[in-house]
Amino acid sequence: MKQRAALLAPTTALALAGCAGEATPVDVEALAQSGRSAFVCLAIDQPDPGKPGVLRSLPITDCSYRTADSPSDFEVDEDDGGRATLPHLYALVTQTSRGEVAVIDMTTERSPILDLDSGTPGASFLPVGAQPVDIVATRGGTASFVSVAEPGREGIFALPSARVLPREGCPVPALTSWPSCSLGSPPGEILLVSDPPDPDGKLRSSCSSDYDIDPASPGEADATGDACGSASGDLSQEGLGRQKLIVSMPELGGFAVIDAQTLLEDERYAEGGFAPCEVERWVPLQASLPPAAAPGAAPHGPECVAPAASARPAQAVEAPRPAGLALAGDRLFIADLDAPVIHVVDVPTPCDPIELPPLLPSSTLDPERVVTTSRVAVSPASPPDFRRYLYAVDAGDGSVMVFDVSDGAASRAPLSRPHPEWNPFQPPDRIRLQAPVRDLAVVQREAPASLPATGVAPEGIRCDPDPRLRTCDSNVASCDIETLYRTSSDRDAGAGPLKLRGSFAYLVLTNGEVAIIDVDDLDAACRGPAVGSARAGCGEGAPTGDPLATSGEVSCNVVTPHAPRSANYVVTSDSAGQLEPGVQGLPVLYDRTGTVVPFSAESPKMRATFPSGDAAALTLAVGVEREPIQATDSGQTLLDEQGLVLRSGEPQHALSMNLEDPRVHLANETWTVTYEGVLPGFTRTFVRFGEDGAVGSADARFCRRGVQSQASVEEQLVAAGVDAREAPARAAQLADFVQITSALPAEDAAYWDSDKAEACSFESCNAKYGSVITSRPGLRVVEAYEDHLTLESRDPAVDDVAFAACCFGGEVQLGVRAAGQWVVQSGGAGFLHHVVADPETGRCRNACDERLARLNGRVVHTPDDGRVTDGDLGAFVNPMFRFAVTGGAPEQDMQFRFTTQGAFTPLLVRLSDSRELVELQPQAIRLVPATGELAITDGSLQGLILLSARSVGVTRRFR
């Protein structure tokens, strides 16, 4: 059992016994491959100074943040019969590689990891058998229970708290020290659930017994047993009814209900008896799915297509394999690693479980995938609507789904985000982070403010920015308490990113970070703009009238349910920095040679577009300033100023940022907007000319690279309201065109003497294709498919396609350019589009999925200068920003350039010490009820890591 050398204790040091000695110090890396944790509150009374102290278990809430000088410091009050006044909080942490449970005294910083055998070098913990899976403790601290999956010895070990601490004169714990029972199959996660007493307060010893047991009082329990804890404890004295263990059995596809008190006190299980566990209820889980719904008709015309619809048959389901457990009131939720369901079990008592219709994990983006789950957590029901949500980890990709499990919830599918088109980089029905989620917990946080007049600090008060409310200060006798939570003018107090009030999900990532997700933030209403607008994502119901008393942030969705929390205020100011989505400098136009094109009435102009019917003023964050965007033409300059920025009275290029969801701004990037620019991705693509004016190859991927044909453009124009008689000519002007970029065969190449070159010669081909590539004739894309393009000459008087096929007889490289349009791309996001291959015809068309509607990388040039409204033909929008390019006479390869700022920073907690380069393997997260901290176990060498309940960060480490 010994794996590391420990610091040797002085010979006078005593084991923890309520005497003047200290616990044996343990090496700082005593913990290794920690699995799960549980917590108990214990005290050691000293009624007789000449004898060992008597251990007393306490409700977990009786422990707190108070600290002791040493593990043996319980602040015994001699005037109160030697009663301890400073109980200690202990963490019991499974050590998966050693088959032990470590005991950590969290109330002291001096030798907190307790050595149970000071006479042997190294750290000795509580032996429980190989492969401990889970551990739970009773709320009153009487005992803990460990599920163990050791091959051939699968079962449950009970750890009476009276025996878990090192005591002078008491035997060192061995495997036979604990009551234990065998299961015959490896157990999984376990829970403690109470079988409540009857109306007369009596308990029943088993699910099949009568209510005829009077629960013990705490005083009676303390009086039993000896100093070494020969009695295992009476759970009834905790006042929680008859406690039962719910034990998941993954290989058997169900869960067992086992009486915890029977395991503690029955002679069959005493001293490692390991008799078969007495299972009072066995619940085989079901995994039936509802019939698959038939795919509906696609609500679109020829201008866009939907991917091929498919439905997974209901019978394609594996047998259940229960995984994570979560209990909310009378509902038990069970994740399943094999079946695509989350089991829902009604447990009014653990003796009467009834399985209800399950939740149905699925994937909108991959409907054919069988989605299973590994861990689950449930939020508390919060007023005023008392909604409750279940968070579930997708076992396949480590993302997180959210289900509404409130009373009366109609849907059993994962929730989908409203307006998924605002952020198409996130799946619409789950939270996907930079690393897979290992475990999760949903907790409530509160920091109540006190009324100045009374000092009363009620909890659960929601911040309200209504300017009509009466604010609270020391000079008023009555006020509206909701105003106490507003953001201060200098943003150093009140509602803010680091102040957590409400319900939040903590997602432990495999990369050693913890992401914080907003579930129900009590301060959400005070985080946003003072004046709402549609561009800020405030919706049609945004308040009008006097400005709201908010944080002044730019979006109404800085805080939104079931989304990553921001680490910063989303504002731009000298003190906060460049945190609002915007640009580092205004856009600049360059010609093909890279020379700046001066802003003038004759040059193309980038303008912000305006929402229709929304009178809210538009601004653009530029550096640390907000520049107003001109909504009207002042008439002071020679051109229409609408949509531009004025600097020193001179108009400048501008654009408008999309602020509906700040999370869409993933990175600060340099963007280019190039007239008739080259579509990326074709530099290494080789194609061959075929018959009927086509070029192609098996790996060309024209649709996936966003090629837009004349036929596609014409269908889009007609759908947008362009006259069907005008659409063909306009489509010919806007269809992509191909330019061959390969060099001609050499003049002395044998190719020119072959039959393939009968219609051309080196001289004639060199006259047309020997020049600069950008001067070569373009071949219009009439129709596009994933593997080939149908081309025609842009000059109807010349058959450039046949001539090109003659000049280039073998494989050629080509470039694809957008005609009459500006191509928008960046180094990170690239060229955005939503072109897919029609599953029926193979033609390249835009996808009809509204979620992808903003994945655009083309701007149709608007010839006339002036105001452009969202939805106009020349109005461009992508997920991050929107603009139009108007006026002037653009030339090929003219280019606007700008760099964005204010990328969203999610609130993450790094678990590793920044001073150390260590590899973390987070295993599980548990709430510590006594302190409100969150405990994370590490499967490597970092032991137990505690996250603060009062701030965002790591507070303590035990390793």
PDB file of N, CA and C in Angstrom, residues 191-193 325-334 344-348 376-381 387-390 405-407:
ATOM      1  N   LEU A 191     -25.862   6.649  -4.929  1.00  0.00           N
ATOM      2  CA  LEU A 191     -26.534   7.783  -4.294  1.00  0.00           C
ATOM      3  C   LEU A 191     -27.149   7.329  -2.983  1.00  0.00           C
ATOM      4  N   LEU A 192     -27.295   8.261  -2.066  1.00  0.00           N
ATOM      5  CA  LEU A 192     -28.051   8.021  -0.840  1.00  0.00           C
ATOM      6  C   LEU A 192     -29.402   8.716  -0.969  1.00  0.00           C
ATOM      7  N   VAL A 193     -30.476   7.961  -0.747  1.00  0.00           N
ATOM      8  CA  VAL A 193     -31.837   8.481  -0.835  1.00  0.00           C
ATOM      9  C   VAL A 193     -32.580   8.038   0.419  1.00  0.00           C
ATOM     10  N   LEU A 325     -25.542   9.561 -12.222  1.00  0.00           N
ATOM     11  CA  LEU A 325     -26.811   9.694 -11.510  1.00  0.00           C
ATOM     12  C   LEU A 325     -26.989  11.131 -11.045  1.00  0.00           C
ATOM     13  N   ALA A 326     -28.243  11.585 -11.008  1.00  0.00           N
ATOM     14  CA  ALA A 326     -28.578  12.889 -10.440  1.00  0.00           C
ATOM     15  C   ALA A 326     -29.978  12.815  -9.869  1.00  0.00           C
ATOM     16  N   LEU A 327     -30.144  13.362  -8.673  1.00  0.00           N
ATOM     17  CA  LEU A 327     -31.433  13.334  -7.983  1.00  0.00           C
ATOM     18  C   LEU A 327     -31.923  14.759  -7.815  1.00  0.00           C
ATOM     19  N   ALA A 328     -33.175  15.018  -8.197  1.00  0.00           N
ATOM     20  CA  ALA A 328     -33.799  16.320  -8.018  1.00  0.00           C
ATOM     21  C   ALA A 328     -35.188  16.096  -7.456  1.00  0.00           C
ATOM     22  N   GLY A 329     -35.372  16.371  -6.178  1.00  0.00           N
ATOM     23  CA  GLY A 329     -36.656  16.097  -5.552  1.00  0.00           C
ATOM     24  C   GLY A 329     -36.961  14.621  -5.590  1.00  0.00           C
ATOM     25  N   ASP A 330     -38.069  14.261  -6.192  1.00  0.00           N
ATOM     26  CA  ASP A 330     -38.471  12.857  -6.301  1.00  0.00           C
ATOM     27  C   ASP A 330     -38.118  12.251  -7.654  1.00  0.00           C
ATOM     28  N   ARG A 331     -37.284  12.923  -8.415  1.00  0.00           N
ATOM     29  CA  ARG A 331     -36.924  12.419  -9.737  1.00  0.00           C
ATOM     30  C   ARG A 331     -35.452  12.021  -9.766  1.00  0.00           C
ATOM     31  N   LEU A 332     -35.221  10.813 -10.235  1.00  0.00           N
ATOM     32  CA  LEU A 332     -33.869  10.300 -10.412  1.00  0.00           C
ATOM     33  C   LEU A 332     -33.568  10.254 -11.908  1.00  0.00           C
ATOM     34  N   PHE A 333     -32.451  10.858 -12.306  1.00  0.00           N
ATOM     35  CA  PHE A 333     -32.039  10.874 -13.705  1.00  0.00           C
ATOM     36  C   PHE A 333     -30.775  10.043 -13.853  1.00  0.00           C
ATOM     37  N   ILE A 334     -30.759   9.176 -14.852  1.00  0.00           N
ATOM     38  CA  ILE A 334     -29.653   8.239 -15.027  1.00  0.00           C
ATOM     39  C   ILE A 334     -29.146   8.331 -16.455  1.00  0.00           C
ATOM     40  N   VAL A 344     -35.495   8.386 -16.621  1.00  0.00           N
ATOM     41  CA  VAL A 344     -36.172   9.219 -15.625  1.00  0.00           C
ATOM     42  C   VAL A 344     -36.982   8.283 -14.736  1.00  0.00           C
ATOM     43  N   VAL A 345     -36.692   8.304 -13.434  1.00  0.00           N
ATOM     44  CA  VAL A 345     -37.347   7.408 -12.495  1.00  0.00           C
ATOM     45  C   VAL A 345     -38.002   8.239 -11.397  1.00  0.00           C
ATOM     46  N   ASP A 346     -39.268   8.013 -11.190  1.00  0.00           N
ATOM     47  CA  ASP A 346     -39.990   8.667 -10.101  1.00  0.00           C
ATOM     48  C   ASP A 346     -39.728   7.881  -8.826  1.00  0.00           C
ATOM     49  N   VAL A 347     -39.182   8.570  -7.805  1.00  0.00           N
ATOM     50  CA  VAL A 347     -38.861   7.891  -6.541  1.00  0.00           C
ATOM     51  C   VAL A 347     -39.489   8.659  -5.373  1.00  0.00           C
ATOM     52  N   PRO A 348     -40.818   8.560  -5.225  1.00  0.00           N
ATOM     53  CA  PRO A 348     -41.421   9.174  -4.036  1.00  0.00           C
ATOM     54  C   PRO A 348     -40.813   8.596  -2.772  1.00  0.00           C
ATOM     55  N   VAL A 376     -24.587  13.495 -15.612  1.00  0.00           N
ATOM     56  CA  VAL A 376     -25.749  14.383 -15.593  1.00  0.00           C
ATOM     57  C   VAL A 376     -25.731  15.210 -14.322  1.00  0.00           C
ATOM     58  N   ALA A 377     -26.346  16.381 -14.374  1.00  0.00           N
ATOM     59  CA  ALA A 377     -26.524  17.243 -13.208  1.00  0.00           C
ATOM     60  C   ALA A 377     -27.801  18.037 -13.418  1.00  0.00           C
ATOM     61  N   VAL A 378     -28.475  18.369 -12.325  1.00  0.00           N
ATOM     62  CA  VAL A 378     -29.775  19.042 -12.389  1.00  0.00           C
ATOM     63  C   VAL A 378     -29.702  20.357 -11.633  1.00  0.00           C
ATOM     64  N   SER A 379     -30.315  21.389 -12.210  1.00  0.00           N
ATOM     65  CA  SER A 379     -30.344  22.694 -11.558  1.00  0.00           C
ATOM     66  C   SER A 379     -31.477  22.755 -10.550  1.00  0.00           C
ATOM     67  N   PRO A 380     -31.354  23.613  -9.544  1.00  0.00           N
ATOM     68  CA  PRO A 380     -32.496  23.838  -8.644  1.00  0.00           C
ATOM     69  C   PRO A 380     -33.599  24.589  -9.368  1.00  0.00           C
ATOM     70  N   ALA A 381     -34.824  24.430  -8.894  1.00  0.00           N
ATOM     71  CA  ALA A 381     -35.960  25.145  -9.473  1.00  0.00           C
ATOM     72  C   ALA A 381     -35.995  26.551  -8.882  1.00  0.00           C
ATOM     73  N   ARG A 387     -38.415  26.877 -13.220  1.00  0.00           N
ATOM     74  CA  ARG A 387     -37.912  25.969 -14.251  1.00  0.00           C
ATOM     75  C   ARG A 387     -36.725  25.200 -13.696  1.00  0.00           C
ATOM     76  N   ARG A 388     -36.612  23.963 -14.125  1.00  0.00           N
ATOM     77  CA  ARG A 388     -35.496  23.106 -13.711  1.00  0.00           C
ATOM     78  C   ARG A 388     -34.882  22.506 -14.978  1.00  0.00           C
ATOM     79  N   TYR A 389     -33.551  22.448 -15.008  1.00  0.00           N
ATOM     80  CA  TYR A 389     -32.859  21.988 -16.209  1.00  0.00           C
ATOM     81  C   TYR A 389     -31.863  20.881 -15.869  1.00  0.00           C
ATOM     82  N   LEU A 390     -31.784  19.943 -16.767  1.00  0.00           N
ATOM     83  CA  LEU A 390     -30.811  18.866 -16.632  1.00  0.00           C
ATOM     84  C   LEU A 390     -29.707  19.071 -17.660  1.00  0.00           C
ATOM     85  N   VAL A 405     -36.547  19.892 -17.553  1.00  0.00           N
ATOM     86  CA  VAL A 405     -37.178  18.830 -16.774  1.00  0.00           C
ATOM     87  C   VAL A 405     -38.105  19.423 -15.716  1.00  0.00           C
ATOM     88  N   SER A 406     -38.614  20.615 -15.986  1.00  0.00           N
ATOM     89  CA  SER A 406     -39.579  21.230 -15.083  1.00  0.00           C
ATOM     90  C   SER A 406     -40.876  20.445 -15.110  1.00  0.00           C
ATOM     91  N   ASP A 407     -41.658  20.613 -14.081  1.00  0.00           N
ATOM     92  CA  ASP A 407     -42.977  19.987 -14.062  1.00  0.00           C
ATOM     93  C   ASP A 407     -43.789  20.489 -15.257  1.00  0.00           C
TER      94      ASP A 407
END
